[in-house]
Amino acid sequence: MTASGHHSISRRALVAGTAAGTAPIHGEAGAQSVSAPHGTPGSPEATTAQISLRVNGQSRNLALDPRTTLLDALREHLRLTGSKKGCDHGQCGACTVIVEGRRIYSCLTLAVMHDGDAVTTIEGIGRPGHLHPMQAAFVSHDGYQCGYCTPGQVCASVAMLDEIRAGVPSHVTADLMAPPQVTAEEIRERMSGNICRCGAYSNIVDAIVEVAGRPG
Amino acid sequence: MRPFTYERARTAAEAAVAARRPHAKFIAGGTNLLDLMKLQIETPTHLIDVNGLGLDRIEPTADGGLRIGALVRNTELAADERVRRDYAVLSRALLAGASAQLRNKATTAGNLLQRTRCPYFYDTAQPCNKRQPGAGCAAIGGVTRQLAVIGASEACIATHPSDMAVALRALDAVVETVKADGATRSIAIAEFHRLPGDTPQVETTLEASEFITGVILPPPLGGRHFYRKVRDRASYAFALVAVAAVVQRDGTGRVALGGVAHRPWRVEAAEATLPRGAKPTMAGILDGARPSHDNAFKLTLAERALASILAEARAEP
Ligand SMILES: Cc1cc2nc3c(=O)[nH]c(=O)nc-3n(C[C@H](O)[C@H](O)[C@H](O)COP(=O)(O)OP(=O)(O)OC[C@H]3O[C@@H](n4cnc5c(N)ncnc54)[C@H](O)[C@@H]3O)c2cc1C
Ligand code: SF4
Ligand code: FES
Ligand code: FES
């Protein structure tokens, strides 16, 4: 949790939550609390949490039902529809975004858990006319067919190369004590969390190899 | 997802106190809990976010082991230089699990407490004693290919899905906890996960609201470390069978299995035969197994996986 997270849960949400019949939270060492409608049959009150995300360099304030996943916050509330919902269960990788420098599945985390965090989506990786080298390489290598998995693939591959640079080993790293190498085998294993139903895998690997091979 | 209230705890003790509330759950990486909440298999009415607690460091212990904070991410743990060097079986097990995106989120405690991948547990239209005690078990007599071959009961034949836990079992790790009254305790990993018996919904020896603060690794064992995971695809899939092994130069060692039982499976007495090879050792480890027609192949697979480990251990200096 970040320091800014401290003040961002609105008092209104807290009070509304209590009024809606949830147990009071005071006396529990002052933990912060927000509430969603809580089992009160027919309760129309949609209580919300106020959070702030730093999305692609911009600070965005949101009032959300605590159930909102980071993916739904990005797509439905911020209209950043580049991140895709494939399975909504951590099984496909289409929703991959970069949070605080690390790739994660945005479908398996709650937006309220990321108050104050920096999030990079495909919209922040590059734009038409200003493509990230990875995006340009996907284009030149035909690293997609339908394109549905592509935003997740690109976010995952950019962060994946950072993981290799940071020395994070993989399942196929033969020597755990040696710096990992950028080989096709390593790339395939490290990108296994991104499924491509069109089967563009070999072209995706070519695109990543090209970017990885560039100096800098 | 059912509605819930949400709070962030700031200390482990505070988290344990908050969890006394009925139907409260801790949320760490969220990668298992949210999956199950979306399916309404888990229906907590209150979530306690424990990500702000710290507990994200790996520190040396006085006797030469390591203390792993409960919130250390699977990626950090696998990549830690001390773990790669002295507890490679743990790095290997972690790296064989899930995907990079999941390992970046998944925590040490959450991984230990992840729930079974029994397909009938996930299918809410089917009876399942683990989901709904007393409802019956659709898996028994159903498709059992992925399910347990040993230690199962008339109530449940599910397996524990964690790879990390299998390595921790081979390493004799210890789970440290705090309860709502502030009392702390240490639970040997061998005592941590339960067999299903007639209460398959109770998966560990943790008490309600007990909070895991960390996991202790005893001093390094030396030897060569292996984790062989056999699965339906080369990556991003749960184990059919996994074998964690630490093999010493003289051929002695330790073996723990994943994918075969309701908890990581280790039979210390059977390890005495390890210098004589995989066949007698695996016969001892899996003594009493009661596989179904669909999953009897796991016995062969486990023996052959161990044989391949022992061949590799002998091949190189
Ligand atoms: C598609 C997919 C594939 C996967 N493949 C594999 C695989 O091959 N191998 C493998 O091992 N795993 C695999 N996983 C599972 C993954 O490893 C787990 O989801 C993850 O480890 C859970 O950790 P978490 O921190 O996200 O837990 P959470 O989801 O946050 O929590 C899990 C449980 O632990 C409890 N909890 C969390 N922290 C504490 C604490 N400190 N004290 C007490 N209770 C606590 C929570 O209340 C909850 O009940 C896979 C998951 C997915 C979605
Ligand atoms: S094996 Fe266990 S988890 Fe699977 S359906 Fe039966 S009771 Fe449920
Ligand atoms: S939508 Fe998140 S992994 Fe499939
Ligand atoms: S390009 Fe269609 S799913 Fe990958």
Coordinates of C-alpha atoms and ligand atoms in Angstrom, one line a residue:
Chain A
M1 CA 0.0 0.0 0.0
T2 CA 1.2 3.5 -0.8
A3 CA 1.1 6.5 1.5
S4 CA -1.5 8.1 -0.8
G5 CA -3.7 5.2 -0.2
H6 CA -4.2 6.4 3.3
H7 CA -6.7 9.1 2.6
S8 CA -8.3 8.0 -0.5
I9 CA -11.0 5.8 1.0
S10 CA -13.9 8.2 1.3
R11 CA -15.5 8.8 4.6
R12 CA -18.9 8.7 2.8
A13 CA -18.1 5.1 1.7
L14 CA -17.2 4.1 5.2
V15 CA -20.3 5.6 6.7
A16 CA -22.5 4.2 4.0
G17 CA -21.1 0.8 4.5
T18 CA -21.8 0.9 8.2
A19 CA -25.3 2.2 7.6
A20 CA -26.0 -0.6 5.2
G21 CA -25.7 -3.0 8.0
T22 CA -22.1 -4.1 8.1
A23 CA -20.3 -4.6 11.4
P24 CA -18.6 -1.5 12.6
I25 CA -14.9 -1.6 11.9
H26 CA -13.6 0.7 14.6
G27 CA -11.8 -0.9 17.5
E28 CA -10.0 -3.1 15.0
A29 CA -6.8 -1.2 15.3
G30 CA -8.1 1.5 12.9
A31 CA -7.9 -0.6 9.8
Q32 CA -9.3 1.2 6.8
S33 CA -12.5 -0.1 5.5
V34 CA -14.7 0.3 2.5
S35 CA -18.0 -1.4 1.9
A36 CA -20.0 -2.9 -0.8
P37 CA -23.7 -3.6 -0.5
H38 CA -23.7 -6.3 2.1
G39 CA -26.3 -8.9 1.8
T40 CA -29.1 -6.5 2.7
P41 CA -31.9 -7.9 0.5
G42 CA -32.9 -5.4 -2.1
S43 CA -30.4 -2.8 -0.8
P44 CA -30.1 -0.3 -3.6
E45 CA -27.1 1.4 -2.1
A46 CA -24.1 0.9 -4.2
T47 CA -21.2 1.9 -2.0
T48 CA -17.9 2.7 -3.5
A49 CA -14.3 3.0 -2.8
Q50 CA -12.4 6.1 -4.0
I51 CA -9.1 5.2 -5.4
S52 CA -6.4 6.8 -7.6
L53 CA -4.4 5.0 -10.2
R54 CA -1.5 6.3 -12.2
V55 CA -2.4 5.0 -15.7
N56 CA 0.0 5.5 -18.5
G57 CA 1.5 8.4 -16.6
Q58 CA -1.8 10.1 -15.8
S59 CA -3.4 10.2 -12.4
R60 CA -7.0 8.9 -12.6
N61 CA -9.4 9.0 -9.7
L62 CA -12.1 6.4 -9.6
A63 CA -15.1 5.6 -7.4
L64 CA -15.6 1.8 -7.6
D65 CA -17.5 -1.1 -6.2
P66 CA -14.8 -3.0 -4.4
R67 CA -15.6 -6.0 -6.6
T68 CA -14.3 -4.3 -9.7
T69 CA -11.2 -6.0 -11.1
L70 CA -8.3 -3.9 -12.4
L71 CA -9.3 -5.1 -15.9
D72 CA -12.9 -3.9 -15.6
A73 CA -11.7 -0.6 -14.0
L74 CA -9.4 0.0 -17.1
R75 CA -11.9 -1.1 -19.7
E76 CA -15.3 -0.1 -18.3
H77 CA -14.4 2.9 -16.2
L78 CA -11.4 4.4 -18.0
R79 CA -12.4 3.2 -21.4
L80 CA -9.0 1.8 -22.1
T81 CA -10.2 -1.1 -24.1
G82 CA -6.8 -2.2 -25.4
S83 CA -6.5 -4.7 -22.5
K84 CA -8.7 -7.7 -23.4
K85 CA -10.9 -10.0 -21.4
G86 CA -10.3 -13.5 -22.7
C87 CA -11.1 -15.9 -19.8
D88 CA -11.4 -13.6 -16.8
H89 CA -9.8 -16.5 -14.8
G90 CA -6.0 -16.1 -15.2
Q91 CA -5.8 -18.7 -17.9
C92 CA -5.1 -16.8 -21.1
G93 CA -3.0 -13.6 -20.6
A94 CA -5.1 -11.3 -22.8
C95 CA -5.6 -8.9 -19.8
T96 CA -1.8 -8.6 -19.1
V97 CA -0.8 -5.1 -18.0
I98 CA 2.3 -3.8 -16.2
V99 CA 1.8 -2.7 -12.6
E100 CA 4.7 -1.1 -10.8
G101 CA 7.0 -2.5 -13.4
R102 CA 5.7 -6.1 -13.3
R103 CA 3.4 -7.9 -15.7
I104 CA 0.3 -9.3 -14.1
Y105 CA -3.1 -10.5 -15.1
S106 CA -5.5 -7.6 -14.5
C107 CA -8.5 -9.9 -14.3
L108 CA -7.3 -11.6 -11.1
T109 CA -6.7 -8.5 -9.0
L110 CA -9.0 -5.9 -7.5
A111 CA -8.6 -2.3 -8.5
V112 CA -8.9 -1.2 -4.8
M113 CA -5.8 -3.3 -4.1
H114 CA -3.8 -1.0 -6.5
D115 CA -4.6 2.4 -5.0
G116 CA -1.7 4.7 -5.9
D117 CA 0.0 2.2 -8.2
A118 CA 1.4 2.9 -11.7
V119 CA -0.3 0.9 -14.4
T120 CA 0.9 0.6 -18.0
T121 CA -1.5 -0.7 -20.6
I122 CA -1.0 -1.2 -24.3
E123 CA -2.2 2.4 -24.8
G124 CA 0.8 3.5 -22.8
I125 CA 3.3 1.3 -24.5
G126 CA 2.9 3.0 -27.9
R127 CA 0.5 4.8 -30.1
P128 CA -0.2 4.8 -33.9
G129 CA 2.6 6.8 -35.4
H130 CA 4.7 6.2 -32.2
L131 CA 4.9 2.5 -32.0
H132 CA 7.0 0.8 -29.3
P133 CA 9.8 -1.3 -31.0
M134 CA 7.9 -4.4 -29.8
Q135 CA 4.7 -3.3 -31.5
A136 CA 6.6 -2.5 -34.7
A137 CA 8.3 -5.9 -34.5
F138 CA 4.9 -7.7 -34.1
V139 CA 3.7 -5.9 -37.2
S140 CA 6.7 -6.7 -39.3
H141 CA 6.8 -10.3 -38.2
D142 CA 3.0 -10.9 -38.5
G143 CA 2.9 -11.7 -34.8
Y144 CA -0.9 -12.0 -34.8
Q145 CA -3.9 -12.9 -36.8
C146 CA -7.1 -11.8 -35.2
G147 CA -5.2 -9.5 -32.8
Y148 CA -7.2 -10.3 -29.7
C149 CA -4.3 -11.6 -27.7
T150 CA -1.9 -9.0 -29.0
P151 CA -2.1 -6.2 -26.4
G152 CA -1.4 -8.8 -23.7
Q153 CA 1.4 -10.4 -25.7
V154 CA 3.1 -7.1 -26.3
C155 CA 2.8 -6.0 -22.6
A156 CA 4.0 -9.4 -21.5
S157 CA 7.0 -9.4 -23.8
V158 CA 8.2 -6.0 -22.9
A159 CA 8.1 -6.8 -19.2
M160 CA 9.5 -10.3 -19.9
L161 CA 12.7 -8.8 -21.4
D162 CA 13.1 -6.7 -18.2
E163 CA 12.8 -9.9 -16.1
I164 CA 15.6 -11.5 -18.1
R165 CA 17.7 -8.4 -17.7
A166 CA 17.0 -8.5 -13.9
G167 CA 18.3 -12.1 -13.8
V168 CA 15.0 -13.8 -13.1
P169 CA 15.4 -17.5 -14.1
S170 CA 12.8 -19.6 -15.8
H171 CA 11.7 -23.3 -15.9
V172 CA 14.1 -23.9 -18.8
T173 CA 17.1 -22.1 -17.4
A174 CA 19.7 -24.8 -17.2
D175 CA 22.0 -23.2 -14.7
L176 CA 20.2 -21.3 -12.0
M177 CA 23.4 -19.5 -11.0
A178 CA 24.2 -18.1 -14.5
P179 CA 22.6 -15.0 -15.9
P180 CA 19.6 -16.1 -18.1
Q181 CA 20.0 -15.9 -21.9
V182 CA 17.6 -14.6 -24.4
T183 CA 17.0 -17.7 -26.5
A184 CA 13.9 -18.8 -28.4
E185 CA 13.5 -21.6 -25.8
E186 CA 13.6 -19.1 -22.9
I187 CA 11.1 -16.8 -24.7
R188 CA 8.7 -19.6 -25.4
E189 CA 8.7 -20.7 -21.8
R190 CA 8.5 -17.1 -20.4
M191 CA 5.6 -16.3 -22.7
S192 CA 3.6 -19.4 -21.9
G193 CA 1.2 -17.3 -19.8
N194 CA -0.2 -15.7 -23.0
I195 CA -2.3 -18.0 -25.1
C196 CA -2.8 -17.2 -28.8
R197 CA -5.8 -19.0 -30.2
C198 CA -4.7 -18.1 -33.7
G199 CA -1.4 -19.9 -33.2
A200 CA 0.8 -17.0 -34.1
Y201 CA 3.4 -18.2 -31.6
S202 CA 6.4 -18.7 -33.9
N203 CA 6.0 -15.2 -35.4
I204 CA 5.6 -13.8 -31.9
V205 CA 8.9 -15.4 -30.9
D206 CA 10.6 -14.0 -34.0
A207 CA 9.3 -10.5 -33.1
I208 CA 10.6 -10.7 -29.6
V209 CA 14.0 -12.2 -30.7
E210 CA 14.4 -9.2 -33.0
V211 CA 13.7 -6.6 -30.3
A212 CA 15.9 -8.5 -27.7
G213 CA 18.8 -8.6 -30.1
R214 CA 18.9 -4.9 -30.5
P215 CA 21.5 -3.1 -28.4
G216 CA 20.2 -1.0 -25.5
Chain B
M1 CA -18.9 -12.1 -7.2
R2 CA -20.9 -11.7 -4.1
P3 CA -20.7 -8.3 -2.4
F4 CA -18.1 -7.9 0.3
T5 CA -16.6 -5.2 2.5
Y6 CA -12.9 -4.5 2.1
E7 CA -10.2 -3.3 4.5
R8 CA -6.4 -3.0 4.4
A9 CA -4.6 -4.4 7.5
R10 CA -1.4 -2.7 8.6
T11 CA 0.0 -5.3 10.9
A12 CA -0.2 -9.1 11.0
A13 CA -1.8 -9.0 14.5
E14 CA -4.4 -6.5 13.2
A15 CA -5.1 -8.8 10.3
A16 CA -5.7 -11.8 12.6
V17 CA -8.0 -9.7 14.8
A18 CA -10.0 -8.5 11.8
A19 CA -10.4 -12.1 10.5
R20 CA -12.4 -13.0 13.6
R21 CA -15.3 -11.4 11.8
P22 CA -17.6 -14.1 10.3
H23 CA -17.0 -14.9 6.7
A24 CA -13.9 -12.8 6.5
K25 CA -10.9 -13.8 4.4
F26 CA -7.4 -12.5 3.8
I27 CA -6.5 -11.6 0.3
A28 CA -2.8 -11.6 -0.8
G29 CA -2.1 -12.0 -4.5
G30 CA -5.7 -12.8 -5.0
T31 CA -4.9 -15.2 -7.9
N32 CA -6.7 -18.1 -6.3
L33 CA -9.3 -16.4 -4.1
L34 CA -10.7 -14.1 -6.8
D35 CA -10.9 -16.9 -9.3
L36 CA -13.0 -18.8 -6.8
M37 CA -15.0 -15.8 -5.8
K38 CA -16.0 -15.1 -9.4
L39 CA -17.4 -18.7 -9.5
Q40 CA -19.1 -18.1 -6.1
I41 CA -17.2 -21.1 -4.7
E42 CA -15.7 -18.8 -2.2
T43 CA -18.2 -16.2 -0.8
P44 CA -16.5 -14.1 1.8
T45 CA -18.4 -11.1 3.0
H46 CA -15.3 -9.3 4.1
L47 CA -11.8 -9.1 2.6
I48 CA -8.7 -8.2 4.5
D49 CA -6.0 -7.0 2.1
V50 CA -2.7 -8.0 3.7
N51 CA -0.4 -6.6 0.9
G52 CA 0.5 -3.6 3.0
L53 CA 2.0 -5.6 5.9
G54 CA 5.6 -5.8 4.7
L55 CA 6.5 -9.4 5.3
D56 CA 8.0 -9.3 1.9
R57 CA 11.6 -10.0 2.8
I58 CA 13.8 -13.1 2.8
E59 CA 16.1 -13.0 5.7
P60 CA 18.8 -15.3 7.1
T61 CA 18.0 -17.1 10.4
A62 CA 20.4 -17.6 13.3
D63 CA 21.1 -21.2 12.5
G64 CA 21.9 -20.6 8.8
G65 CA 18.5 -21.1 7.2
L66 CA 16.1 -18.6 5.7
R67 CA 12.9 -16.9 6.8
I68 CA 10.6 -16.2 3.9
G69 CA 8.0 -13.5 4.6
A70 CA 4.4 -14.6 3.9
L71 CA 4.0 -11.9 1.2
V72 CA 7.2 -12.7 -0.7
R73 CA 6.0 -13.2 -4.3
N74 CA 6.8 -16.5 -6.0
T75 CA 9.0 -14.7 -8.6
E76 CA 11.1 -13.1 -5.9
L77 CA 11.5 -16.3 -4.0
A78 CA 12.5 -18.3 -7.1
A79 CA 15.0 -15.6 -8.2
D80 CA 16.6 -15.0 -4.8
E81 CA 20.3 -15.9 -5.0
R82 CA 20.4 -17.8 -1.7
V83 CA 17.4 -19.9 -2.8
R84 CA 18.8 -20.6 -6.2
R85 CA 22.1 -21.7 -4.7
D86 CA 21.1 -23.5 -1.5
Y87 CA 17.5 -24.5 -2.1
A88 CA 17.3 -25.0 -5.8
V89 CA 14.5 -27.6 -5.5
L90 CA 12.4 -24.7 -4.3
S91 CA 13.3 -22.4 -7.2
R92 CA 12.7 -25.2 -9.6
A93 CA 9.3 -26.0 -8.2
L94 CA 8.2 -22.4 -8.2
L95 CA 9.3 -21.9 -11.8
A96 CA 7.5 -25.0 -12.9
G97 CA 4.2 -23.5 -11.5
A98 CA 1.6 -21.3 -13.2
S99 CA 2.9 -18.5 -15.5
A100 CA 5.2 -15.5 -15.0
Q101 CA 2.3 -13.1 -14.6
L102 CA 0.8 -15.3 -11.8
R103 CA 4.1 -15.8 -10.1
N104 CA 4.6 -12.0 -10.0
K105 CA 1.4 -11.8 -7.9
A106 CA 1.2 -15.1 -6.0
T107 CA 2.6 -15.1 -2.5
T108 CA 4.2 -17.7 -0.3
A109 CA 1.3 -18.0 2.0
G110 CA -1.3 -17.8 -0.7
N111 CA 0.4 -20.5 -2.7
L112 CA 0.4 -22.9 0.4
L113 CA -3.3 -22.3 0.8
Q114 CA -4.4 -22.5 -2.8
R115 CA -7.4 -24.8 -3.2
T116 CA -7.7 -28.0 -5.2
R117 CA -8.1 -28.1 -9.0
C118 CA -10.5 -31.0 -8.9
P119 CA -12.8 -30.3 -11.9
Y120 CA -15.9 -31.2 -9.8
F121 CA -14.9 -28.8 -7.1
Y122 CA -14.9 -26.1 -9.8
D123 CA -18.2 -27.2 -11.3
T124 CA -20.9 -25.8 -9.0
A125 CA -23.5 -28.0 -10.6
Q126 CA -21.9 -31.1 -9.2
P127 CA -22.0 -32.4 -5.6
C128 CA -18.7 -31.8 -3.8
N129 CA -18.0 -32.5 -0.1
K130 CA -15.2 -29.9 -0.1
R131 CA -17.5 -27.2 -1.4
Q132 CA -20.6 -28.2 0.4
P133 CA -19.9 -30.7 3.3
G134 CA -22.2 -33.7 3.2
A135 CA -23.2 -33.2 -0.5
G136 CA -21.3 -36.2 -1.8
C137 CA -18.4 -36.4 -4.2
A138 CA -19.0 -36.4 -7.9
A139 CA -15.4 -37.3 -8.6
I140 CA -15.6 -40.7 -7.1
G141 CA -16.8 -42.8 -10.1
G142 CA -16.3 -39.9 -12.4
V143 CA -13.3 -38.8 -14.4
T144 CA -10.4 -39.3 -12.1
R145 CA -7.4 -38.9 -14.3
Q146 CA -6.0 -35.9 -12.4
L147 CA -7.1 -37.0 -9.0
A148 CA -5.4 -38.7 -6.0
V149 CA -3.9 -42.2 -6.0
I150 CA -3.1 -42.3 -2.3
G151 CA -4.3 -41.0 1.1
A152 CA -7.7 -40.3 -0.3
S153 CA -11.0 -41.0 1.5
E154 CA -14.6 -42.1 0.8
A155 CA -15.4 -38.3 1.0
C156 CA -12.8 -36.8 -1.3
I157 CA -10.1 -37.9 -3.8
A158 CA -8.7 -34.4 -4.6
T159 CA -5.1 -33.5 -4.9
H160 CA -3.2 -30.4 -3.6
P161 CA -2.2 -28.4 -6.6
S162 CA 0.9 -26.5 -5.3
D163 CA 4.3 -27.2 -6.7
M164 CA 6.0 -24.9 -4.1
A165 CA 4.6 -26.9 -1.2
V166 CA 6.1 -30.2 -2.6
A167 CA 9.6 -28.6 -2.5
L168 CA 8.9 -27.2 1.0
R169 CA 7.9 -30.7 2.2
A170 CA 11.2 -32.1 0.9
L171 CA 13.1 -29.3 2.7
D172 CA 11.2 -29.8 6.0
A173 CA 10.1 -26.2 6.1
V174 CA 8.2 -24.7 9.0
V175 CA 5.1 -22.4 8.7
E176 CA 5.0 -19.5 11.2
T177 CA 1.6 -18.0 12.3
V178 CA -0.1 -15.5 14.5
K179 CA -3.6 -15.9 16.0
A180 CA -6.1 -13.2 16.9
D181 CA -5.1 -13.4 20.6
G182 CA -1.5 -12.6 19.5
A183 CA -0.2 -16.1 20.2
T184 CA 2.4 -17.2 17.6
R185 CA 3.2 -20.8 16.7
S186 CA 5.3 -22.9 14.3
I187 CA 3.8 -25.7 12.3
A188 CA 6.0 -28.3 10.5
I189 CA 5.1 -28.5 6.9
A190 CA 4.5 -32.2 7.4
E191 CA 1.7 -31.3 9.9
F192 CA 0.3 -28.3 7.9
H193 CA -1.8 -29.9 5.1
R194 CA -4.4 -32.5 6.1
L195 CA -5.6 -35.7 4.4
P196 CA -9.3 -35.4 3.5
G197 CA -10.8 -38.0 5.9
D198 CA -14.4 -37.2 6.4
T199 CA -13.8 -33.4 6.5
P200 CA -12.3 -32.6 3.2
Q201 CA -13.3 -28.9 3.6
V202 CA -10.7 -28.6 6.3
E203 CA -7.4 -28.5 4.3
T204 CA -4.8 -27.4 6.9
T205 CA -4.3 -27.4 10.6
L206 CA -4.6 -23.6 10.7
E207 CA -7.3 -22.3 13.0
A208 CA -10.0 -19.9 11.8
S209 CA -8.5 -16.4 11.5
E210 CA -4.9 -17.7 12.0
F211 CA -2.6 -15.7 9.9
I212 CA 0.6 -17.0 8.3
T213 CA 3.5 -14.6 8.8
G214 CA 6.3 -16.6 7.1
V215 CA 8.0 -19.9 6.2
I216 CA 11.3 -21.0 7.7
L217 CA 13.8 -23.1 5.7
P218 CA 16.2 -25.1 7.8
P219 CA 19.9 -24.8 7.0
P220 CA 20.9 -26.0 3.5
L221 CA 21.1 -29.7 2.9
G222 CA 23.7 -29.6 0.1
G223 CA 23.3 -32.3 -2.5
R224 CA 21.8 -32.0 -5.9
H225 CA 18.3 -30.6 -6.3
F226 CA 15.6 -31.7 -8.7
Y227 CA 12.0 -30.9 -9.5
R228 CA 10.5 -33.1 -12.3
K229 CA 6.9 -32.1 -13.2
V230 CA 5.0 -34.1 -15.7
R231 CA 1.9 -32.4 -17.1
D232 CA -0.3 -32.3 -20.2
R233 CA 1.5 -29.4 -21.8
A234 CA 5.1 -28.2 -21.4
S235 CA 4.2 -25.1 -19.4
Y236 CA 1.4 -23.2 -17.6
A237 CA -0.4 -26.4 -16.5
F238 CA -0.8 -28.2 -13.2
A239 CA 1.1 -31.4 -12.4
L240 CA -0.1 -34.9 -13.2
V241 CA 2.8 -36.0 -11.1
A242 CA 5.7 -34.0 -9.7
V243 CA 8.8 -35.3 -8.0
A244 CA 11.0 -33.1 -5.8
A245 CA 14.3 -34.7 -4.8
V246 CA 17.5 -33.8 -3.0
V247 CA 20.1 -36.4 -3.8
Q248 CA 23.5 -36.6 -2.0
R249 CA 26.8 -37.8 -3.5
D250 CA 26.4 -41.2 -1.7
G251 CA 23.0 -41.7 -3.3
T252 CA 21.0 -41.0 -0.2
G253 CA 18.4 -38.3 -0.2
R254 CA 14.9 -37.1 0.1
V255 CA 11.8 -37.4 -2.2
A256 CA 8.4 -35.7 -2.1
L257 CA 5.6 -36.1 -4.6
G258 CA 3.0 -33.7 -5.9
G259 CA -0.2 -34.5 -7.9
V260 CA -0.8 -37.8 -6.1
A261 CA -2.5 -36.9 -2.8
H262 CA -4.5 -34.3 -0.8
R263 CA -1.1 -33.0 0.5
P264 CA 2.5 -33.1 -0.6
W265 CA 3.4 -36.8 -0.3
R266 CA 6.5 -37.9 1.5
V267 CA 7.3 -41.1 3.3
E268 CA 10.6 -40.6 5.1
A269 CA 11.0 -44.3 5.9
A270 CA 11.0 -45.2 2.2
E271 CA 14.0 -42.9 1.5
A272 CA 16.4 -45.4 3.0
T273 CA 16.2 -47.4 -0.2
L274 CA 17.0 -44.5 -2.4
P275 CA 20.6 -45.7 -3.1
R276 CA 19.1 -48.9 -4.5
G277 CA 17.1 -47.0 -7.1
A278 CA 13.7 -45.7 -8.1
K279 CA 11.8 -48.9 -8.1
P280 CA 12.0 -50.0 -4.5
T281 CA 11.9 -46.4 -3.3
M282 CA 8.7 -45.5 -5.2
A283 CA 7.2 -48.8 -4.1
G284 CA 7.7 -47.7 -0.5
I285 CA 6.5 -44.2 -1.0
L286 CA 3.4 -45.3 -2.8
D287 CA 2.7 -48.3 -0.6
G288 CA -1.0 -48.5 0.0
A289 CA -1.9 -46.5 -3.1
R290 CA -5.4 -47.1 -4.4
P291 CA -5.5 -45.7 -7.9
S292 CA -8.5 -45.8 -10.2
H293 CA -8.4 -47.2 -13.7
D294 CA -8.0 -43.7 -15.0
N295 CA -5.1 -42.6 -12.9
A296 CA -3.1 -45.8 -12.3
F297 CA -0.6 -44.4 -14.8
K298 CA 0.5 -41.9 -12.1
L299 CA 2.3 -44.8 -10.2
T300 CA 4.4 -45.6 -13.3
L301 CA 5.0 -42.0 -14.0
A302 CA 6.2 -41.2 -10.5
E303 CA 8.6 -44.2 -10.6
R304 CA 10.0 -43.2 -14.0
A305 CA 10.3 -39.5 -13.0
L306 CA 12.4 -40.5 -10.0
A307 CA 14.4 -42.9 -12.2
S308 CA 15.3 -40.1 -14.5
I309 CA 16.3 -37.9 -11.6
L310 CA 18.6 -40.6 -10.2
A311 CA 20.1 -41.2 -13.6
E312 CA 20.9 -37.5 -13.9
A313 CA 22.2 -37.3 -10.4
R314 CA 24.6 -40.2 -11.2
A315 CA 25.7 -38.9 -14.6
E316 CA 27.3 -35.6 -13.5
P317 CA 29.9 -34.9 -10.9
Ligands
LIG1 C1 -4.3 -20.6 -14.6 C2 -3.5 -20.9 -13.4 C3 -2.5 -21.8 -13.4 C4 -1.8 -22.1 -12.2 N1 -0.9 -23.1 -12.2 C5 -0.2 -23.4 -11.1 C6 0.8 -24.5 -11.1 O1 1.1 -25.0 -12.1 N2 1.3 -24.8 -9.9 C7 1.0 -24.1 -8.8 O2 1.6 -24.4 -7.7 N3 0.1 -23.2 -8.7 C8 -0.5 -22.8 -9.9 N4 -1.5 -21.8 -9.9 C9 -2.0 -21.3 -8.6 C10 -1.2 -20.2 -8.0 O3 0.1 -20.6 -7.7 C11 -2.0 -19.7 -6.8 O4 -3.1 -19.0 -7.3 C12 -1.2 -18.7 -6.0 O5 0.0 -19.3 -5.5 C13 -2.0 -18.2 -4.8 O6 -1.3 -17.2 -4.1 P1 -2.0 -15.8 -3.8 O7 -1.1 -15.0 -3.0 O8 -2.5 -15.2 -5.1 O9 -3.2 -16.3 -2.9 P2 -4.7 -15.6 -2.7 O10 -5.6 -15.9 -3.8 O11 -4.5 -14.2 -2.3 O12 -5.1 -16.4 -1.4 C14 -5.3 -17.8 -1.4 C15 -5.8 -18.2 0.0 O13 -4.8 -18.0 1.0 C16 -5.3 -17.2 2.1 N5 -4.2 -16.4 2.5 C17 -3.4 -15.6 1.8 N6 -2.4 -15.1 2.5 C18 -2.5 -15.6 3.8 C19 -1.8 -15.5 5.0 N7 -0.7 -14.7 5.1 N8 -2.3 -16.1 6.1 C20 -3.4 -16.9 6.0 N9 -4.1 -17.0 4.9 C21 -3.7 -16.4 3.8 C22 -6.4 -16.4 1.4 O14 -7.4 -16.1 2.4 C23 -7.0 -17.5 0.5 O15 -7.9 -18.3 1.1 C24 -2.2 -21.5 -11.0 C25 -3.2 -20.5 -11.0 C26 -3.9 -20.2 -12.2 C27 -4.9 -19.2 -12.1
SF4_2 S1 -12.7 -35.2 -5.0 FE1 -13.0 -33.7 -3.3 S2 -12.9 -31.7 -4.3 FE2 -13.4 -33.3 -5.9 S3 -15.6 -33.4 -6.0 FE3 -14.9 -35.0 -4.6 S4 -15.1 -33.9 -2.6 FE4 -15.1 -32.3 -4.1
FES3 S1 -8.6 -12.5 -19.1 FE1 -7.1 -12.4 -17.6 S2 -5.9 -14.1 -18.0 FE2 -7.5 -14.4 -19.4
FES4 S1 -3.8 -13.3 -32.8 FE1 -5.8 -14.2 -32.5 S2 -5.5 -15.0 -30.5 FE2 -3.6 -14.4 -30.9

